[in-house]
Tab-separated table of C-alpha atoms in Angstrom:
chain	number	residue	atom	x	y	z
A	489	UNK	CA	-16.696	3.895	-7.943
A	490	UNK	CA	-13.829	2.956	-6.315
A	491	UNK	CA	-13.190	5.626	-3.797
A	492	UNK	CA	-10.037	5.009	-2.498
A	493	UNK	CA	-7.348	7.425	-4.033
A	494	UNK	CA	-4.056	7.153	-4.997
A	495	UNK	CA	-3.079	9.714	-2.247
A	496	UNK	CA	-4.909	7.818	0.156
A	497	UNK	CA	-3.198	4.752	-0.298
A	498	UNK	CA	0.208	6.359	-0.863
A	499	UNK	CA	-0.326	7.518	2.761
A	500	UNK	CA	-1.820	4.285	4.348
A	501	UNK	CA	1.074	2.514	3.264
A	502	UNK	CA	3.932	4.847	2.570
A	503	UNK	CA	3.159	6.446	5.899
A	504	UNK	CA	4.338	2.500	7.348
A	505	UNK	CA	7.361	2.051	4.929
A	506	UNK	CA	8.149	5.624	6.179
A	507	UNK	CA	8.544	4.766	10.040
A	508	UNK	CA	9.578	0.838	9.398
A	509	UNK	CA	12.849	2.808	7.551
A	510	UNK	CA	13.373	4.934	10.218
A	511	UNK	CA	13.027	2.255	12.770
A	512	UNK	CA	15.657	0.497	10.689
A	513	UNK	CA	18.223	3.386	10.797
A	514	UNK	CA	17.809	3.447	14.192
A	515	UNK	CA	17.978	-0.262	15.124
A	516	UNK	CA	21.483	0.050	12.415
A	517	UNK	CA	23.403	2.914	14.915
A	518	UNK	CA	22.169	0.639	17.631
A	519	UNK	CA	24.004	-2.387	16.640
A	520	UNK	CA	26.632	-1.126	13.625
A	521	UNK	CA	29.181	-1.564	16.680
A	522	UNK	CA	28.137	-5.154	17.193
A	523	UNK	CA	28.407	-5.955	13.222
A	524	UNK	CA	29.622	-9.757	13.718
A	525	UNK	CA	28.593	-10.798	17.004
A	526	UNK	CA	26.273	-13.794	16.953
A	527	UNK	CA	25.972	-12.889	13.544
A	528	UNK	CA	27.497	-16.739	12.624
A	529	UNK	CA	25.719	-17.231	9.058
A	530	UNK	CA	25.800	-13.866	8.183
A	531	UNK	CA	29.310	-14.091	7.739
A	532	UNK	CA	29.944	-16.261	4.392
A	533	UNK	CA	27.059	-14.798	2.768
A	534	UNK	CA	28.665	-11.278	3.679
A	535	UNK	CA	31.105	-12.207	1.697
A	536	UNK	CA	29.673	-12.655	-1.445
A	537	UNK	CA	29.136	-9.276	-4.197
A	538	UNK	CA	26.034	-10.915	-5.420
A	539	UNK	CA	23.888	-13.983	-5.798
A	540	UNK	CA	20.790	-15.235	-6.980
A	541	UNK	CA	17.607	-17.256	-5.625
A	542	UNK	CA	13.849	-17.989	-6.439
A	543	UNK	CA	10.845	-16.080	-4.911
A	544	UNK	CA	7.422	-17.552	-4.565
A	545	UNK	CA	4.451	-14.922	-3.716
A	546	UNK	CA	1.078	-14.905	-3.250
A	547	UNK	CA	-0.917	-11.662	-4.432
A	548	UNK	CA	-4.695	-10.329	-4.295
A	549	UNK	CA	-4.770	-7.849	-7.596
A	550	UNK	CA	-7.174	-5.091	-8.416
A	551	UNK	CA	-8.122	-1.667	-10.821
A	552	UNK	CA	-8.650	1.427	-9.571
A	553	UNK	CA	-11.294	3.206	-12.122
A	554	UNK	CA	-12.236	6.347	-12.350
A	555	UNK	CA	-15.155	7.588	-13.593
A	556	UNK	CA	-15.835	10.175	-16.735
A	557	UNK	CA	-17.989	12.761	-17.749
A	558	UNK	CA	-20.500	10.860	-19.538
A	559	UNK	CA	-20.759	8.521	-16.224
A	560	UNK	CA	-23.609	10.909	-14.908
A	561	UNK	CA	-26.051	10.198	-18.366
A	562	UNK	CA	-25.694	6.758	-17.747
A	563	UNK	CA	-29.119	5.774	-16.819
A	564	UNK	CA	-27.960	1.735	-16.433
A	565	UNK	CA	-24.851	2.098	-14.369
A	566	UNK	CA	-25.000	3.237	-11.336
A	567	UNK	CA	-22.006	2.021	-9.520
A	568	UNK	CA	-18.176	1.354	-10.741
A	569	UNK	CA	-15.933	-0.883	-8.181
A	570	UNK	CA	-12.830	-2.747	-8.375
A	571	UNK	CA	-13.223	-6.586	-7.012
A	572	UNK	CA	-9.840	-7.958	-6.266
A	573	UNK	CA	-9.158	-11.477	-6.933
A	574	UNK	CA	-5.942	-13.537	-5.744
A	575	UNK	CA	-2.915	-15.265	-7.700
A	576	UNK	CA	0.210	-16.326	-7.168
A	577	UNK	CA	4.016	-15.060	-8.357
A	578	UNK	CA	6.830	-17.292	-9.319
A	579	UNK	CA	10.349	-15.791	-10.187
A	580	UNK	CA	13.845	-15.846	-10.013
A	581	UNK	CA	16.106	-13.355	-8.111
A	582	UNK	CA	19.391	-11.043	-8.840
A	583	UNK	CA	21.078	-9.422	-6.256
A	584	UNK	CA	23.817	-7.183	-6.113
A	585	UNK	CA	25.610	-5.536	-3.163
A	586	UNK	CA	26.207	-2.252	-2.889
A	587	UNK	CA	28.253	-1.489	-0.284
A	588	UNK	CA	27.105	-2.943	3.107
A	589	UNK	CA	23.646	-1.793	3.836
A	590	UNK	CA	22.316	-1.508	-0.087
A	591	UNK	CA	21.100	-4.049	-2.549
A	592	UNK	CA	20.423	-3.373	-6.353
A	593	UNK	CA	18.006	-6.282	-7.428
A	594	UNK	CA	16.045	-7.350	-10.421
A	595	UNK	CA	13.243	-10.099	-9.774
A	596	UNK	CA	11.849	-11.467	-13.453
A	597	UNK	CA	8.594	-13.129	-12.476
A	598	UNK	CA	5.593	-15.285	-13.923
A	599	UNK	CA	2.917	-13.624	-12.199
A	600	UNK	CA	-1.128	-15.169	-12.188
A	601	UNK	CA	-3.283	-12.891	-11.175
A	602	UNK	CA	-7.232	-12.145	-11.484
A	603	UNK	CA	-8.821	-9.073	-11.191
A	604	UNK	CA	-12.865	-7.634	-12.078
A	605	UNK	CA	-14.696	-4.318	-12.195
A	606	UNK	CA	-17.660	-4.561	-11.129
A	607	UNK	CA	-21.038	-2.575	-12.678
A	608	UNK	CA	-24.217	-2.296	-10.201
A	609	UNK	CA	-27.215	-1.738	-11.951
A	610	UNK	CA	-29.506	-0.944	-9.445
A	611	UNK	CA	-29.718	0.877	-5.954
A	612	UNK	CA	-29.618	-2.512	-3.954
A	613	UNK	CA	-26.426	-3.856	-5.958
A	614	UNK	CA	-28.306	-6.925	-6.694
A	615	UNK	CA	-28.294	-6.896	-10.419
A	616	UNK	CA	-24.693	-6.101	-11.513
A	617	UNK	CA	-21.945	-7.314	-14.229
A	618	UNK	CA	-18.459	-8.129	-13.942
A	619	UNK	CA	-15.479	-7.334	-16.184
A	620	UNK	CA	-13.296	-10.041	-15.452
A	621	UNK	CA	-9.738	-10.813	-16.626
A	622	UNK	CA	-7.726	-13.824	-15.637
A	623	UNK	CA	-3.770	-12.476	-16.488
A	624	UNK	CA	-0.698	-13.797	-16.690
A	625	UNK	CA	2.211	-11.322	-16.453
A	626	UNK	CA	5.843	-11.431	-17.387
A	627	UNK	CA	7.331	-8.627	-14.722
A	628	UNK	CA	10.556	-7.221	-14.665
A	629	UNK	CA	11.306	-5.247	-11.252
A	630	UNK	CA	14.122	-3.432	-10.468
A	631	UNK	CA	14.817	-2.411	-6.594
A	632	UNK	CA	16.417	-0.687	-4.449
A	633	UNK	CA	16.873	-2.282	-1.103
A	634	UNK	CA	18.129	-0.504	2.324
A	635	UNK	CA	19.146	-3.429	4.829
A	636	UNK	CA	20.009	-2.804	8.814
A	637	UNK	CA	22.765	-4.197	10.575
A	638	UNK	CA	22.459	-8.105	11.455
A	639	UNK	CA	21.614	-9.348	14.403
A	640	UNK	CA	21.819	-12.524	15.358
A	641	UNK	CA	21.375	-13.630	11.455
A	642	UNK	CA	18.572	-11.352	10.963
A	643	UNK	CA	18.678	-8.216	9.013
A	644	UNK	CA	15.307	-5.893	8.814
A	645	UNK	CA	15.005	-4.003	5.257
A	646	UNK	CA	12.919	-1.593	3.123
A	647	UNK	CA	12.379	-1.712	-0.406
A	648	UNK	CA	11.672	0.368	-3.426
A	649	UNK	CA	11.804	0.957	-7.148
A	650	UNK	CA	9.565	0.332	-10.584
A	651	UNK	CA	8.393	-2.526	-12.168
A	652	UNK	CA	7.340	-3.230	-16.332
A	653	UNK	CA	4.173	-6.020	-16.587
A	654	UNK	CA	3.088	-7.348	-19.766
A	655	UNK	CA	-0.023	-9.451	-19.643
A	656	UNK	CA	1.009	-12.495	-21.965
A	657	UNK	CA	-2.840	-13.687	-21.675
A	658	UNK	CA	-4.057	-10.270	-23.473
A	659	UNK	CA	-4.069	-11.785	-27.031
A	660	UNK	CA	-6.379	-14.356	-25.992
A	661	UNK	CA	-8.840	-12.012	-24.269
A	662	UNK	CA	-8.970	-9.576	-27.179
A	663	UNK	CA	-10.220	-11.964	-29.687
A	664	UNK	CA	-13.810	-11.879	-27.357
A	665	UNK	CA	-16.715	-10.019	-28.017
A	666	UNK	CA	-16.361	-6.440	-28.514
A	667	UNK	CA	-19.246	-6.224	-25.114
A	668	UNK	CA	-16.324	-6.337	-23.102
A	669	UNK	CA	-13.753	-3.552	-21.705
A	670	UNK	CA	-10.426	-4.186	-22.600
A	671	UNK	CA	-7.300	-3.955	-20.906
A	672	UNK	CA	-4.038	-2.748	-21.880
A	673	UNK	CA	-1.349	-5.563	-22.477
A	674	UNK	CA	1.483	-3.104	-21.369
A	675	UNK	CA	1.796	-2.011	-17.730
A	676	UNK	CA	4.458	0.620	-15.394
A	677	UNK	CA	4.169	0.401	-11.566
A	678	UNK	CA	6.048	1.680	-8.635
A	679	UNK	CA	6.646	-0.400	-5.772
A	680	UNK	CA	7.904	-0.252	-2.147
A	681	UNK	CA	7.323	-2.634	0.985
A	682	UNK	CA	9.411	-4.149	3.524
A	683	UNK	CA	10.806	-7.949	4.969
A	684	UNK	CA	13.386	-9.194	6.779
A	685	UNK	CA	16.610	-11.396	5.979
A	686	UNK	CA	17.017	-14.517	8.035
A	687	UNK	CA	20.429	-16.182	7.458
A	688	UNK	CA	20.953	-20.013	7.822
A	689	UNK	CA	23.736	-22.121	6.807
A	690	UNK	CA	23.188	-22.231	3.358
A	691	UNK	CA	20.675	-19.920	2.737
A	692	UNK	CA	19.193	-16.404	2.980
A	693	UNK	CA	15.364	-16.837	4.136
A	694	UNK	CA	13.696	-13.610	3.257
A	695	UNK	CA	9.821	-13.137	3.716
A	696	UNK	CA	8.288	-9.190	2.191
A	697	UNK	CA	5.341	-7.884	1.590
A	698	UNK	CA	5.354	-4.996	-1.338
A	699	UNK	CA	2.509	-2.883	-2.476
A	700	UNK	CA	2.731	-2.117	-6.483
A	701	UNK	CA	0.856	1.453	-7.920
A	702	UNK	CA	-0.207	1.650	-11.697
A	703	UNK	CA	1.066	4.751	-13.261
A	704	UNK	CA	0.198	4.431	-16.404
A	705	UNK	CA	-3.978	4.382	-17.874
A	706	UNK	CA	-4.561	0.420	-18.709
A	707	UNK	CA	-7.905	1.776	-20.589
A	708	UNK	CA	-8.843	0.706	-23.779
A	709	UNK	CA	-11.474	3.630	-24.527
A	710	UNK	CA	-14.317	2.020	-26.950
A	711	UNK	CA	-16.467	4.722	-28.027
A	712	UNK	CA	-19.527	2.286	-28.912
A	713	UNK	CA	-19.644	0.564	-25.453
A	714	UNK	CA	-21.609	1.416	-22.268
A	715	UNK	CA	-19.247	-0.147	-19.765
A	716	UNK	CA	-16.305	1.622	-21.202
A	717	UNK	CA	-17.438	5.415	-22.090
A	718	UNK	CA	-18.203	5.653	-17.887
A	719	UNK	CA	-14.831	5.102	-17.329
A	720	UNK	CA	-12.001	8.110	-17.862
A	721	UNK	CA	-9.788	5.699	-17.367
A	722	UNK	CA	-8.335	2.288	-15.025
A	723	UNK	CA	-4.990	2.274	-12.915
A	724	UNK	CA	-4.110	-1.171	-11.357
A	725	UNK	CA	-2.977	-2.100	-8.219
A	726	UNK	CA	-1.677	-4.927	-6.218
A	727	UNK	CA	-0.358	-6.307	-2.726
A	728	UNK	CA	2.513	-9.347	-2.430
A	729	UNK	CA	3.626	-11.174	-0.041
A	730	UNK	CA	6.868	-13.587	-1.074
A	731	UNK	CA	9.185	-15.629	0.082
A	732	UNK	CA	12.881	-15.184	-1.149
A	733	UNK	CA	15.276	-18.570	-1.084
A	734	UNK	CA	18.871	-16.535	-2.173
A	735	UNK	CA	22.378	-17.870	-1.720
């Protein structure tokens, strides 16, 4: 089984978020005096109550499963593991300002990702199975994001909020055998990360890196297979990095 928690990765990464916001409160009393010098580019864009961009991402995508009851009378399975594969993101981006240090956004985004659990079968882990599925996703975050002061044309910030998946690839996969676990079309994450606005002449550059938390069981339960009575049920999880072109 997987055995990373929840909890676990809520503090590995929250714990970050947690001091990178606090670093950027700081760094904003530090300069809020010094709001336009050097800040040449910033300027225009300041300007503006909202705009709109694209984002390109790359992601590596995984499940968190968790085992049930009946996992102990197995006598084939032996081991449950998530095996994260990678994909990509493509989307477009909203962005309204809220005052002068928040940001409401909504990013809709074509996201390709591939993700596999994993069944050993024997002590060694040299005679296993993989539940694969190759997804494509229709997301619709919305965010809240908390921006410093610029300097120079660059603004640190800190991001948060939920995000709505559906797996538009689903259909496909559950016309396969019935010997395979299936996966929930429908999916509800939260999300938070960090990145930093660079401002050129006619352009935000804005690279972030987000980690997204299932909240919701993706488990289809099938009473007649093996592969799916071991599980109690399958959370999913996944880390982006993007690159936001906004104006």
């Amino acid at each position: 089984m997987y055995t990373i928690n929840t909890r676990r990765l809520l503090h590995l990464f929250g714990r970050k978020v947690a001091i990178l916001f606090a670093f950027i409160c700081a760094f904003n009393c530090l300069y809020a005096q010094k709001y336009d010098e050097g800040n040449y580019n910033f300027r225009q864009f300041n300007q503006k109550s909202y705009y709109f961009g694209i984002t390109l991402g790359y992601n590596t995508s995984g499940y968190k499963p968790f085992r049930s009851k009946d996992f102990i009378n197995s006598d084939s399975i032996l081991q449950i593991e998530s095996v994260n594969g990678p994909g990509f993101n493509l989307g477009i981006v909203t962005n309204l300002k809220i005052g002068n240090n928040f940001d409401l956004r909504f990013l809709p985004t074509l996201s390709f990702a591939e993700r596999s659990i994993r069944y050993k079968r024997n002590a060694s882990g040299t005679n296993f199975s993989d539940r694969r599925a190759e997804s494509v996703f229709v997301e619709m975050p919305f965010h809240l994001r908390y921006k410093s002061a610029p300097f120079h044309d660059i603004r640190l910030f800190v991001i948060g909020g939920v995000k709505y998946a559906f797996d538009v690839a689903s259909e496909a996969r559950a016309r396969q055998a019935e010997t395979l676990v299936k996966i929930a079309p429908n999916d509800f994450s939260v999300e938070y990360g960090a990145g930093m606005q660079i401002f050129f002449p006619f352009f935000i550059f804005s690279p972030e890196f987000k980690v997204s938390h299932g909240i919701g069981n993706i488990l289809i339960y099938n009473p007649n297979l093996e592969e799916s009575t071991v599980l109690e049920k399958v959370l999913s999880r996944s880390f982006t990095i993007s690159l936001h072109f906004e104006g």
